[in-house]
Amino acid sequence: MRVSLFIARRYLFSLRSLGISTVVSLIAVLGVTVTTAALFCTLSVFNGFGDLVKSLYTAFDSEIKITPKTGKYVSAADPTLQKMKSAEGVAVASESIEDAALILFTGRPAVITLKGVDGNFDRCTGIRNILYGENGRYLLRAGDVDYGIPGIGLAGMMGTVDYGTLEICVPRRGEQVNLTNPAESFNVGTLASPGVCFDVNQKKYDDSYLLTSLCAGTARAARQHNPVGTEIGRRGRRCRREEKIERNRRRQV
């Protein structure tokens, strides 16, 4: 037994009757213990909230997102962007584009945010972990058919997750609206339902975002000369996410 521990034990738990100094010491020890426990619990709660917020944001947005300093788009062929994609520590890069669009569902128009992404989007984010739907799956394009995954709020507005087909209109860039025939000022396409929706638990995404393929006709119409934003996933983060997905798959099997 260490000398310091031996002295403290003899001082606090003496066989003599409890004196005022012993009582004061016990109260001080109790106060320090309670304060330390409260601080430990508080830090643990804040640490848990931090992990929760990070998981919510990285489920739909990647850890690093590259956007232009001026303007709305950045060219995918930009030399600086290509260097960043090949930089050490970058596991995967995904090109994406966002623009306003108009959907027509059972005669009810609604303005949404259309986000077109490429095939690496699910590797940059945790989108597969926040999908909900009994018979659906993550699917943005199959053959010549384009699919659209709505946020859970947008799906609630339409009244169903499996909406069948959805007509979507994207304004043509660089053209003024033709007041005599407004339909000529829009590119019109259709998206099929993959039977799922995503739930980010953020009103910004859940109520207005519709996820589709970057190759979809409506997404192509929203861009000019292939200008897109780029989302990057770091190598370490990707490995941890893939390990978590693999563990979940093994549990299901």
CSV table of C-alpha atoms in Angstrom, one decimal:
chain,number,residue,atom,x,y,z
A,1,MET,CA,0.0,0.0,0.0
A,2,ARG,CA,1.3,3.4,-0.9
A,3,VAL,CA,2.2,5.8,1.9
A,4,SER,CA,-0.2,8.6,0.6
A,5,LEU,CA,-3.1,6.1,0.5
A,6,PHE,CA,-2.3,4.8,3.9
A,7,ILE,CA,-2.2,8.2,5.5
A,8,ALA,CA,-5.5,9.2,3.9
A,9,ARG,CA,-7.1,6.1,5.1
A,10,ARG,CA,-6.0,6.5,8.6
A,11,TYR,CA,-7.0,10.2,8.5
A,12,LEU,CA,-10.5,9.7,7.2
A,13,PHE,CA,-11.4,6.4,8.9
A,14,SER,CA,-9.8,6.7,12.2
A,15,LEU,CA,-10.9,4.4,15.0
A,16,ARG,CA,-11.3,7.4,17.3
A,17,SER,CA,-14.5,9.2,17.6
A,18,LEU,CA,-15.3,11.5,14.6
A,19,GLY,CA,-13.9,15.0,15.1
A,20,ILE,CA,-14.7,18.1,13.3
A,21,SER,CA,-11.7,17.8,11.0
A,22,THR,CA,-12.8,14.3,9.9
A,23,VAL,CA,-16.4,15.5,9.2
A,24,VAL,CA,-15.1,18.5,7.2
A,25,SER,CA,-12.8,16.2,5.2
A,26,LEU,CA,-15.6,13.7,4.4
A,27,ILE,CA,-17.8,16.6,3.2
A,28,ALA,CA,-15.0,17.9,1.0
A,29,VAL,CA,-14.3,14.5,-0.5
A,30,LEU,CA,-18.0,14.0,-1.1
A,31,GLY,CA,-18.3,17.4,-2.8
A,32,VAL,CA,-15.3,16.7,-5.0
A,33,THR,CA,-16.7,13.3,-5.9
A,34,VAL,CA,-20.2,14.7,-6.8
A,35,THR,CA,-18.7,17.6,-8.8
A,36,THR,CA,-16.4,15.2,-10.8
A,37,ALA,CA,-19.2,12.8,-11.5
A,38,ALA,CA,-21.4,15.7,-12.7
A,39,LEU,CA,-18.6,17.0,-15.0
A,40,PHE,CA,-18.0,13.5,-16.4
A,41,CYS,CA,-21.7,13.1,-17.2
A,42,THR,CA,-21.9,16.5,-18.8
A,43,LEU,CA,-18.9,15.9,-21.0
A,44,SER,CA,-20.3,12.5,-22.0
A,45,VAL,CA,-23.6,14.0,-23.0
A,46,PHE,CA,-22.0,16.7,-25.1
A,47,ASN,CA,-19.7,14.2,-26.7
A,48,GLY,CA,-22.8,12.1,-27.6
A,49,PHE,CA,-24.6,15.1,-29.1
A,50,GLY,CA,-21.5,15.9,-31.1
A,51,ASP,CA,-21.4,12.4,-32.6
A,52,LEU,CA,-25.2,12.7,-33.3
A,53,VAL,CA,-24.9,16.0,-35.1
A,54,LYS,CA,-21.9,14.7,-37.2
A,55,SER,CA,-23.8,11.6,-38.1
A,56,LEU,CA,-26.9,13.6,-39.2
A,57,TYR,CA,-24.9,16.0,-41.4
A,58,THR,CA,-22.6,13.3,-43.0
A,59,ALA,CA,-25.6,11.1,-43.7
A,60,PHE,CA,-26.6,13.4,-46.6
A,61,ASP,CA,-23.7,15.8,-47.0
A,62,SER,CA,-20.1,14.6,-47.3
A,63,GLU,CA,-17.4,15.7,-44.9
A,64,ILE,CA,-15.8,18.0,-47.5
A,65,LYS,CA,-17.8,19.9,-50.1
A,66,ILE,CA,-16.1,22.0,-52.7
A,67,THR,CA,-18.0,25.0,-54.1
A,68,PRO,CA,-16.9,27.9,-56.2
A,69,LYS,CA,-15.9,31.2,-54.6
A,70,THR,CA,-17.9,33.1,-57.2
A,71,GLY,CA,-20.8,31.9,-59.2
A,72,LYS,CA,-23.0,28.8,-58.7
A,73,TYR,CA,-21.0,26.1,-60.4
A,74,VAL,CA,-17.5,24.8,-60.7
A,75,SER,CA,-16.3,22.9,-63.8
A,76,ALA,CA,-15.5,19.2,-63.3
A,77,ALA,CA,-12.5,19.6,-65.6
A,78,ASP,CA,-10.9,22.3,-63.3
A,79,PRO,CA,-7.2,21.4,-62.8
A,80,THR,CA,-7.2,22.4,-59.2
A,81,LEU,CA,-10.2,20.1,-58.6
A,82,GLN,CA,-8.5,17.2,-60.3
A,83,LYS,CA,-5.5,17.6,-58.0
A,84,MET,CA,-7.7,17.6,-54.9
A,85,LYS,CA,-9.4,14.4,-56.1
A,86,SER,CA,-6.0,12.7,-56.3
A,87,ALA,CA,-4.7,14.1,-53.1
A,88,GLU,CA,-3.5,11.8,-50.4
A,89,GLY,CA,-6.2,10.9,-47.9
A,90,VAL,CA,-9.0,11.3,-50.4
A,91,ALA,CA,-10.9,8.0,-50.7
A,92,VAL,CA,-13.6,8.9,-53.1
A,93,ALA,CA,-15.0,12.0,-54.8
A,94,SER,CA,-18.6,12.5,-56.0
A,95,GLU,CA,-19.9,15.1,-58.4
A,96,SER,CA,-23.3,16.7,-57.7
A,97,ILE,CA,-25.5,19.6,-58.7
A,98,GLU,CA,-28.4,21.3,-57.0
A,99,ASP,CA,-31.1,23.5,-58.6
A,100,ALA,CA,-34.7,24.5,-58.1
A,101,ALA,CA,-37.3,22.5,-60.0
A,102,LEU,CA,-41.0,22.1,-60.2
A,103,ILE,CA,-42.8,18.8,-59.7
A,104,LEU,CA,-46.3,17.9,-60.8
A,105,PHE,CA,-47.9,15.2,-58.8
A,106,THR,CA,-51.6,14.5,-59.2
A,107,GLY,CA,-52.1,18.1,-60.4
A,108,ARG,CA,-50.5,19.6,-57.4
A,109,PRO,CA,-47.3,21.6,-58.3
A,110,ALA,CA,-44.6,22.1,-55.8
A,111,VAL,CA,-41.2,23.8,-55.9
A,112,ILE,CA,-38.4,21.6,-54.7
A,113,THR,CA,-34.6,21.3,-54.7
A,114,LEU,CA,-33.4,18.8,-57.2
A,115,LYS,CA,-30.0,17.2,-56.4
A,116,GLY,CA,-28.3,15.2,-59.1
A,117,VAL,CA,-25.4,12.9,-57.9
A,118,ASP,CA,-23.2,10.4,-59.5
A,119,GLY,CA,-22.5,6.8,-58.6
A,120,ASN,CA,-20.1,7.6,-55.8
A,121,PHE,CA,-22.5,9.6,-53.7
A,122,ASP,CA,-23.5,6.6,-51.5
A,123,ARG,CA,-19.7,6.0,-50.8
A,124,CYS,CA,-19.2,9.7,-49.8
A,125,THR,CA,-22.1,9.8,-47.5
A,126,GLY,CA,-24.3,7.6,-45.3
A,127,ILE,CA,-27.4,7.9,-47.5
A,128,ARG,CA,-28.1,4.2,-47.4
A,129,ASN,CA,-28.4,4.3,-43.6
A,130,ILE,CA,-31.2,6.8,-43.6
A,131,LEU,CA,-33.5,5.2,-46.2
A,132,TYR,CA,-36.9,4.0,-45.3
A,133,GLY,CA,-39.3,1.9,-47.4
A,134,GLU,CA,-40.5,-1.7,-47.1
A,135,ASN,CA,-40.0,-2.9,-50.6
A,136,GLY,CA,-37.7,-0.3,-52.1
A,137,ARG,CA,-33.9,0.2,-52.3
A,138,TYR,CA,-31.3,2.8,-53.1
A,139,LEU,CA,-31.6,3.2,-56.9
A,140,LEU,CA,-31.0,6.4,-59.0
A,141,ARG,CA,-30.7,5.0,-62.5
A,142,ALA,CA,-31.3,1.6,-64.2
A,143,GLY,CA,-30.9,1.4,-67.9
A,144,ASP,CA,-32.7,4.4,-69.4
A,145,VAL,CA,-35.0,4.9,-66.4
A,146,ASP,CA,-34.2,7.6,-63.9
A,147,TYR,CA,-35.3,7.3,-60.3
A,148,GLY,CA,-35.9,10.0,-57.7
A,149,ILE,CA,-35.7,9.5,-53.9
A,150,PRO,CA,-37.6,12.2,-52.0
A,151,GLY,CA,-37.1,13.4,-48.4
A,152,ILE,CA,-39.6,12.0,-45.9
A,153,GLY,CA,-41.4,15.4,-45.7
A,154,LEU,CA,-41.7,15.6,-49.4
A,155,ALA,CA,-43.0,12.1,-49.6
A,156,GLY,CA,-45.6,13.0,-46.9
A,157,MET,CA,-46.7,15.9,-49.0
A,158,MET,CA,-47.2,13.6,-52.0
A,159,GLY,CA,-49.0,11.2,-49.7
A,160,THR,CA,-46.8,8.1,-50.5
A,161,VAL,CA,-43.3,6.9,-50.8
A,162,ASP,CA,-44.1,4.8,-53.9
A,163,TYR,CA,-45.4,7.6,-56.0
A,164,GLY,CA,-45.1,5.7,-59.3
A,165,THR,CA,-43.9,8.3,-61.8
A,166,LEU,CA,-43.3,12.0,-61.2
A,167,GLU,CA,-43.2,14.7,-63.8
A,168,ILE,CA,-40.5,17.3,-63.1
A,169,CYS,CA,-39.8,20.6,-64.8
A,170,VAL,CA,-36.4,22.4,-64.7
A,171,PRO,CA,-36.1,26.0,-66.1
A,172,ARG,CA,-33.9,26.4,-69.1
A,173,ARG,CA,-30.8,28.4,-68.3
A,174,GLY,CA,-30.1,31.6,-70.1
A,175,GLU,CA,-33.7,31.9,-71.4
A,176,GLN,CA,-36.5,34.3,-70.3
A,177,VAL,CA,-39.8,32.9,-69.5
A,178,ASN,CA,-42.2,32.9,-72.4
A,179,LEU,CA,-45.3,34.4,-71.0
A,180,THR,CA,-47.4,33.3,-74.0
A,181,ASN,CA,-46.3,29.7,-73.6
A,182,PRO,CA,-44.5,29.1,-70.3
A,183,ALA,CA,-44.0,25.4,-71.0
A,184,GLU,CA,-41.4,26.2,-73.6
A,185,SER,CA,-39.2,27.7,-70.9
A,186,PHE,CA,-38.9,24.4,-69.0
A,187,ASN,CA,-37.2,21.1,-69.7
A,188,VAL,CA,-39.7,18.4,-68.7
A,189,GLY,CA,-38.8,14.9,-67.6
A,190,THR,CA,-40.1,12.0,-65.5
A,191,LEU,CA,-38.7,10.2,-62.6
A,192,ALA,CA,-39.8,6.8,-61.3
A,193,SER,CA,-40.0,5.8,-57.6
A,194,PRO,CA,-37.5,3.3,-56.1
A,195,GLY,CA,-39.9,2.8,-53.2
A,196,VAL,CA,-37.8,4.6,-50.5
A,197,CYS,CA,-37.4,8.0,-49.0
A,198,PHE,CA,-34.6,9.4,-46.9
A,199,ASP,CA,-34.9,10.9,-43.4
A,200,VAL,CA,-32.1,13.3,-42.4
A,201,ASN,CA,-34.1,14.8,-39.4
A,202,GLN,CA,-33.5,18.2,-40.9
A,203,LYS,CA,-36.3,20.2,-42.3
A,204,LYS,CA,-34.1,21.7,-45.0
A,205,TYR,CA,-33.5,18.4,-46.6
A,206,ASP,CA,-36.6,16.3,-45.7
A,207,ASP,CA,-39.2,18.7,-46.9
A,208,SER,CA,-37.7,19.9,-50.2
A,209,TYR,CA,-34.9,17.7,-51.6
A,210,LEU,CA,-35.3,15.1,-54.3
A,211,LEU,CA,-32.3,13.0,-55.0
A,212,THR,CA,-31.7,11.7,-58.5
A,213,SER,CA,-29.0,10.6,-60.9
A,214,LEU,CA,-26.5,13.2,-62.3
A,215,CYS,CA,-27.2,11.5,-65.7
A,216,ALA,CA,-30.9,12.2,-65.5
A,217,GLY,CA,-32.3,14.4,-68.2
A,218,THR,CA,-33.6,16.9,-65.7
A,219,ALA,CA,-30.3,17.1,-63.9
A,220,ARG,CA,-28.4,17.5,-67.2
A,221,ALA,CA,-30.7,20.3,-68.2
A,222,ALA,CA,-29.9,22.2,-65.0
A,223,ARG,CA,-26.2,22.5,-65.9
A,224,GLN,CA,-24.1,23.9,-68.7
A,225,HIS,CA,-20.8,22.6,-70.0
A,226,ASN,CA,-20.7,20.1,-67.2
A,227,PRO,CA,-20.4,22.5,-64.2
A,228,VAL,CA,-20.8,20.6,-60.9
A,229,GLY,CA,-19.9,20.8,-57.3
A,230,THR,CA,-17.7,18.1,-55.8
A,231,GLU,CA,-18.1,16.2,-52.5
A,232,ILE,CA,-15.1,14.4,-51.0
A,233,GLY,CA,-15.0,11.5,-48.5
A,234,ARG,CA,-11.8,11.0,-46.4
A,235,ARG,CA,-10.1,7.7,-46.4
A,236,GLY,CA,-10.3,7.0,-42.7
A,237,ARG,CA,-14.0,7.9,-42.5
A,238,ARG,CA,-14.9,5.8,-45.4
A,239,CYS,CA,-13.2,2.7,-43.9
A,240,ARG,CA,-15.1,3.1,-40.6
A,241,ARG,CA,-18.4,3.6,-42.5
A,242,GLU,CA,-17.9,0.6,-44.7
A,243,GLU,CA,-17.0,-1.5,-41.6
A,244,LYS,CA,-20.2,-0.4,-39.9
A,245,ILE,CA,-22.3,-1.3,-43.0
A,246,GLU,CA,-20.6,-4.7,-43.2
A,247,ARG,CA,-21.3,-5.4,-39.6
A,248,ASN,CA,-25.0,-4.5,-40.0
A,249,ARG,CA,-25.2,-6.8,-43.1
A,250,ARG,CA,-23.7,-9.7,-41.1
A,251,ARG,CA,-26.2,-9.2,-38.3
A,252,GLN,CA,-29.1,-9.3,-40.8
A,253,VAL,CA,-27.7,-12.5,-42.3
